[in-house]
Amino acid sequence: MFRRWLDEGPGLAVFVAFSLGAAALSQGGILPELAAAALVPALVILALVYGLSDLSGAHFNPAVTLAFALRGSFPWAQVPGYLAAQLLGACAGVWLVTACVPLPSAHERVPPWGAFGLEAGCTALLLLVILATAKRKAEVGSQAGLVIAGTLGLCLFTADSLSTIGVNPTRTLAAALFSGTVLASWPHLLGPFAGGTVATGPTYLLRGPLNQQEKETANGQPGDGEEEAEDS
């Protein structure tokens, strides 16, 4: 179990450092806005999924962890440990960014409930894709990382002109803790959890009950039908 936390924490630190760092460089005129908003986060997630998914399931997002738990593919007893590792990793990523450049400022062109809706909708779409690829792991295979990264990039590219969405509440919370904007960030903290929860309903209606492949995906197991030995 400790090995899985070591995967989730540093993995999310890398994602947060690259995505927030790219946004900061974009606001400084160094990176194109498209690259900062969508391309960099998508490429980082692509690398993390391919490199680390066999260790922890490559959640790197509490909304993903919650959706897997609601689906029944991930044990509720392990959720607190994953969430704690993700938060510590995200805070480490924000600290790395602040040590080099100022945190990027938020931009909102929609009211708070609009931002909440964007976060919920984009996260629901992302989780529908993640849960579908988990359900069909044998058929999708190594293409899952490309599909997930592409969906994340599409969501960020589409919504970034309207709101500073992250589709990841831990990334938002860590940045808000450093900038003192926790209360103002509520749409981006609650929206992804709402979207991830909603996504489990259509998944059940369209794809039926849980299967073994979903459990293997959520827990970082090899996918050959054999149960991974529990970490001591």
CSV table of C-alpha atoms in Angstrom, one decimal:
chain,number,residue,atom,x,y,z
A,1,MET,CA,0.0,0.0,0.0
A,2,PHE,CA,2.8,2.4,0.9
A,3,ARG,CA,4.2,1.9,-2.6
A,4,ARG,CA,0.9,3.0,-4.1
A,5,TRP,CA,0.9,6.2,-2.1
A,6,LEU,CA,4.5,6.8,-3.3
A,7,ASP,CA,3.1,6.5,-6.8
A,8,GLU,CA,0.1,8.8,-6.4
A,9,GLY,CA,1.9,11.6,-4.4
A,10,PRO,CA,5.0,12.2,-6.6
A,11,GLY,CA,3.0,11.5,-9.7
A,12,LEU,CA,0.5,14.3,-8.9
A,13,ALA,CA,3.4,16.5,-7.8
A,14,VAL,CA,4.8,16.2,-11.3
A,15,PHE,CA,1.4,16.9,-13.0
A,16,VAL,CA,0.8,20.0,-10.8
A,17,ALA,CA,4.3,21.3,-11.3
A,18,PHE,CA,4.2,21.0,-15.1
A,19,SER,CA,0.6,22.2,-15.5
A,20,LEU,CA,0.8,25.2,-13.2
A,21,GLY,CA,4.3,26.0,-14.3
A,22,ALA,CA,3.2,26.0,-17.9
A,23,ALA,CA,0.3,28.3,-17.1
A,24,ALA,CA,2.6,30.7,-15.3
A,25,LEU,CA,5.0,30.7,-18.3
A,26,SER,CA,2.1,31.4,-20.6
A,27,GLN,CA,1.0,34.4,-18.6
A,28,GLY,CA,4.5,35.6,-18.8
A,29,GLY,CA,4.4,35.4,-22.6
A,30,ILE,CA,6.9,32.5,-22.8
A,31,LEU,CA,4.6,29.6,-23.8
A,32,PRO,CA,1.6,29.7,-26.1
A,33,GLU,CA,-1.7,29.7,-24.3
A,34,LEU,CA,-2.9,26.5,-26.0
A,35,ALA,CA,0.2,24.6,-25.0
A,36,ALA,CA,-0.1,25.8,-21.4
A,37,ALA,CA,-3.9,25.2,-21.0
A,38,ALA,CA,-4.3,21.8,-22.7
A,39,LEU,CA,-1.2,20.3,-24.4
A,40,VAL,CA,1.2,20.2,-21.4
A,41,PRO,CA,-1.3,18.7,-18.9
A,42,ALA,CA,-2.4,16.1,-21.5
A,43,LEU,CA,1.1,15.1,-22.3
A,44,VAL,CA,2.0,14.8,-18.6
A,45,ILE,CA,-1.0,12.6,-17.9
A,46,LEU,CA,-0.2,10.5,-20.9
A,47,ALA,CA,3.3,9.9,-19.6
A,48,LEU,CA,2.1,9.2,-16.0
A,49,VAL,CA,-0.6,6.7,-17.1
A,50,TYR,CA,1.9,4.8,-19.3
A,51,GLY,CA,4.7,4.9,-16.7
A,52,LEU,CA,2.9,4.3,-13.5
A,53,SER,CA,-0.6,2.9,-14.0
A,54,ASP,CA,0.6,-0.6,-13.1
A,55,LEU,CA,1.6,0.6,-9.6
A,56,SER,CA,-1.4,2.4,-8.2
A,57,GLY,CA,-4.0,2.6,-11.0
A,58,ALA,CA,-2.7,6.1,-11.9
A,59,HIS,CA,-5.7,8.0,-10.4
A,60,PHE,CA,-3.8,11.2,-9.7
A,61,ASN,CA,-7.1,12.9,-9.1
A,62,PRO,CA,-9.5,12.5,-6.1
A,63,ALA,CA,-12.5,12.6,-8.4
A,64,VAL,CA,-11.2,9.6,-10.2
A,65,THR,CA,-10.6,7.8,-6.9
A,66,LEU,CA,-14.1,8.6,-5.7
A,67,ALA,CA,-15.6,7.4,-9.0
A,68,PHE,CA,-13.7,4.1,-8.8
A,69,ALA,CA,-14.9,3.7,-5.2
A,70,LEU,CA,-18.5,4.5,-6.1
A,71,ARG,CA,-18.3,2.0,-9.0
A,72,GLY,CA,-17.1,-0.6,-6.5
A,73,SER,CA,-13.8,-1.2,-8.3
A,74,PHE,CA,-11.7,0.4,-5.6
A,75,PRO,CA,-11.9,-0.3,-1.8
A,76,TRP,CA,-13.3,2.5,0.3
A,77,ALA,CA,-10.8,1.7,3.0
A,78,GLN,CA,-8.0,2.8,0.7
A,79,VAL,CA,-9.6,6.1,-0.3
A,80,PRO,CA,-8.3,8.2,2.6
A,81,GLY,CA,-4.7,7.2,2.0
A,82,TYR,CA,-5.0,8.0,-1.7
A,83,LEU,CA,-6.5,11.4,-1.1
A,84,ALA,CA,-3.9,12.2,1.5
A,85,ALA,CA,-1.1,11.2,-0.8
A,86,GLN,CA,-2.6,13.2,-3.7
A,87,LEU,CA,-2.9,16.3,-1.5
A,88,LEU,CA,0.6,16.1,-0.3
A,89,GLY,CA,1.9,15.6,-3.8
A,90,ALA,CA,-0.1,18.5,-5.2
A,91,CYS,CA,1.2,20.8,-2.4
A,92,ALA,CA,4.7,19.7,-3.3
A,93,GLY,CA,4.1,20.5,-6.9
A,94,VAL,CA,2.8,24.0,-6.1
A,95,TRP,CA,5.8,24.6,-3.9
A,96,LEU,CA,8.1,23.7,-6.7
A,97,VAL,CA,6.3,26.2,-9.0
A,98,THR,CA,6.4,29.0,-6.4
A,99,ALA,CA,10.1,28.4,-5.9
A,100,CYS,CA,10.6,29.4,-9.5
A,101,VAL,CA,7.8,31.6,-10.7
A,102,PRO,CA,4.7,33.3,-9.3
A,103,LEU,CA,1.6,31.2,-9.4
A,104,PRO,CA,-0.6,32.0,-12.4
A,105,SER,CA,-3.6,34.2,-11.8
A,106,ALA,CA,-7.1,32.9,-12.2
A,107,HIS,CA,-9.4,34.1,-15.0
A,108,GLU,CA,-13.1,33.8,-14.8
A,109,ARG,CA,-15.5,34.9,-17.6
A,110,VAL,CA,-18.5,33.0,-16.1
A,111,PRO,CA,-20.2,33.3,-12.8
A,112,PRO,CA,-19.3,30.8,-10.0
A,113,TRP,CA,-22.1,28.4,-10.9
A,114,GLY,CA,-21.0,28.5,-14.5
A,115,ALA,CA,-17.5,27.5,-13.4
A,116,PHE,CA,-19.0,24.8,-11.2
A,117,GLY,CA,-20.9,23.5,-14.2
A,118,LEU,CA,-17.9,23.5,-16.5
A,119,GLU,CA,-15.9,21.6,-13.9
A,120,ALA,CA,-18.7,19.1,-13.3
A,121,GLY,CA,-19.3,18.6,-17.0
A,122,CYS,CA,-15.7,18.2,-18.1
A,123,THR,CA,-15.0,15.9,-15.2
A,124,ALA,CA,-18.0,13.8,-15.9
A,125,LEU,CA,-16.9,13.4,-19.5
A,126,LEU,CA,-13.4,12.5,-18.4
A,127,LEU,CA,-14.7,9.9,-15.9
A,128,LEU,CA,-17.0,8.4,-18.5
A,129,VAL,CA,-14.0,7.8,-20.7
A,130,ILE,CA,-11.8,6.5,-17.8
A,131,LEU,CA,-14.5,4.1,-16.6
A,132,ALA,CA,-15.2,2.9,-20.1
A,133,THR,CA,-11.6,2.1,-20.8
A,134,ALA,CA,-11.4,0.3,-17.5
A,135,LYS,CA,-14.4,-1.7,-18.3
A,136,ARG,CA,-13.0,-2.7,-21.7
A,137,LYS,CA,-9.4,-3.0,-20.7
A,138,ALA,CA,-8.7,-6.1,-22.7
A,139,GLU,CA,-10.0,-4.5,-25.9
A,140,VAL,CA,-8.6,-1.0,-25.4
A,141,GLY,CA,-5.2,-2.1,-24.1
A,142,SER,CA,-2.3,0.4,-24.4
A,143,GLN,CA,-4.5,2.9,-26.2
A,144,ALA,CA,-6.2,3.8,-22.9
A,145,GLY,CA,-3.6,6.4,-22.0
A,146,LEU,CA,-4.0,8.1,-25.4
A,147,VAL,CA,-7.8,8.3,-25.0
A,148,ILE,CA,-7.7,9.6,-21.5
A,149,ALA,CA,-5.0,12.2,-22.2
A,150,GLY,CA,-6.8,13.3,-25.4
A,151,THR,CA,-10.1,13.7,-23.4
A,152,LEU,CA,-8.4,15.8,-20.7
A,153,GLY,CA,-6.7,18.0,-23.3
A,154,LEU,CA,-10.0,18.5,-25.1
A,155,CYS,CA,-11.8,19.5,-21.9
A,156,LEU,CA,-9.1,21.9,-20.9
A,157,PHE,CA,-8.8,23.5,-24.4
A,158,THR,CA,-12.5,23.9,-24.7
A,159,ALA,CA,-13.2,25.4,-21.3
A,160,ASP,CA,-10.0,27.4,-20.6
A,161,SER,CA,-11.3,30.5,-22.4
A,162,LEU,CA,-14.2,30.7,-20.0
A,163,SER,CA,-12.7,29.6,-16.7
A,164,THR,CA,-9.6,28.4,-15.0
A,165,ILE,CA,-10.7,24.8,-14.8
A,166,GLY,CA,-8.4,22.1,-13.6
A,167,VAL,CA,-10.7,19.0,-13.7
A,168,ASN,CA,-8.8,18.1,-10.5
A,169,PRO,CA,-9.9,19.4,-7.1
A,170,THR,CA,-6.6,18.5,-5.4
A,171,ARG,CA,-4.6,20.6,-7.8
A,172,THR,CA,-7.0,23.5,-7.2
A,173,LEU,CA,-6.9,23.1,-3.4
A,174,ALA,CA,-3.1,23.0,-3.3
A,175,ALA,CA,-2.8,26.2,-5.3
A,176,ALA,CA,-5.6,27.9,-3.3
A,177,LEU,CA,-3.9,27.0,0.0
A,178,PHE,CA,-0.7,28.7,-1.2
A,179,SER,CA,-2.6,31.8,-2.6
A,180,GLY,CA,-5.2,32.1,0.2
A,181,THR,CA,-8.1,31.7,-2.2
A,182,VAL,CA,-9.7,28.5,-0.8
A,183,LEU,CA,-13.2,29.9,-0.4
A,184,ALA,CA,-13.3,31.6,-3.8
A,185,SER,CA,-12.2,28.4,-5.4
A,186,TRP,CA,-15.3,26.4,-4.3
A,187,PRO,CA,-16.6,25.8,-7.9
A,188,HIS,CA,-13.3,24.2,-8.9
A,189,LEU,CA,-13.2,22.2,-5.7
A,190,LEU,CA,-16.7,20.8,-5.7
A,191,GLY,CA,-17.5,20.6,-9.4
A,192,PRO,CA,-15.1,17.7,-10.2
A,193,PHE,CA,-16.5,15.6,-7.3
A,194,ALA,CA,-20.1,16.3,-8.6
A,195,GLY,CA,-19.1,15.4,-12.2
A,196,GLY,CA,-17.2,12.2,-11.1
A,197,THR,CA,-20.2,11.1,-9.0
A,198,VAL,CA,-22.7,11.7,-11.9
A,199,ALA,CA,-20.5,9.7,-14.3
A,200,THR,CA,-21.0,6.5,-12.4
A,201,GLY,CA,-24.7,6.5,-13.1
A,202,PRO,CA,-24.6,6.4,-17.0
A,203,THR,CA,-21.6,4.0,-16.7
A,204,TYR,CA,-23.8,1.5,-14.9
A,205,LEU,CA,-26.8,2.1,-17.2
A,206,LEU,CA,-24.7,1.8,-20.4
A,207,ARG,CA,-22.1,-0.8,-19.4
A,208,GLY,CA,-23.7,-2.8,-16.7
A,209,PRO,CA,-22.2,-4.0,-13.4
A,210,LEU,CA,-18.6,-4.1,-12.4
A,211,ASN,CA,-16.2,-6.6,-14.0
A,212,GLN,CA,-12.7,-7.9,-13.0
A,213,GLN,CA,-10.9,-5.7,-15.5
A,214,GLU,CA,-12.2,-2.6,-13.8
A,215,LYS,CA,-10.9,-3.8,-10.5
A,216,GLU,CA,-7.5,-4.5,-12.0
A,217,THR,CA,-7.4,-1.1,-13.6
A,218,ALA,CA,-8.4,0.8,-10.5
A,219,ASN,CA,-5.9,-1.0,-8.3
A,220,GLY,CA,-2.9,-1.0,-10.6
A,221,GLN,CA,-3.0,-4.8,-11.3
A,222,PRO,CA,-1.5,-6.3,-14.4
A,223,GLY,CA,-4.8,-7.1,-16.2
A,224,ASP,CA,-4.3,-10.8,-16.7
A,225,GLY,CA,-7.0,-11.8,-14.3
A,226,GLU,CA,-4.6,-12.6,-11.5
A,227,GLU,CA,-4.9,-10.8,-8.2
A,228,GLU,CA,-2.0,-8.8,-7.2
A,229,ALA,CA,-0.5,-9.7,-3.9
A,230,GLU,CA,-1.3,-7.2,-1.1
A,231,ASP,CA,1.6,-5.0,-0.1
A,232,SER,CA,2.7,-5.5,3.4
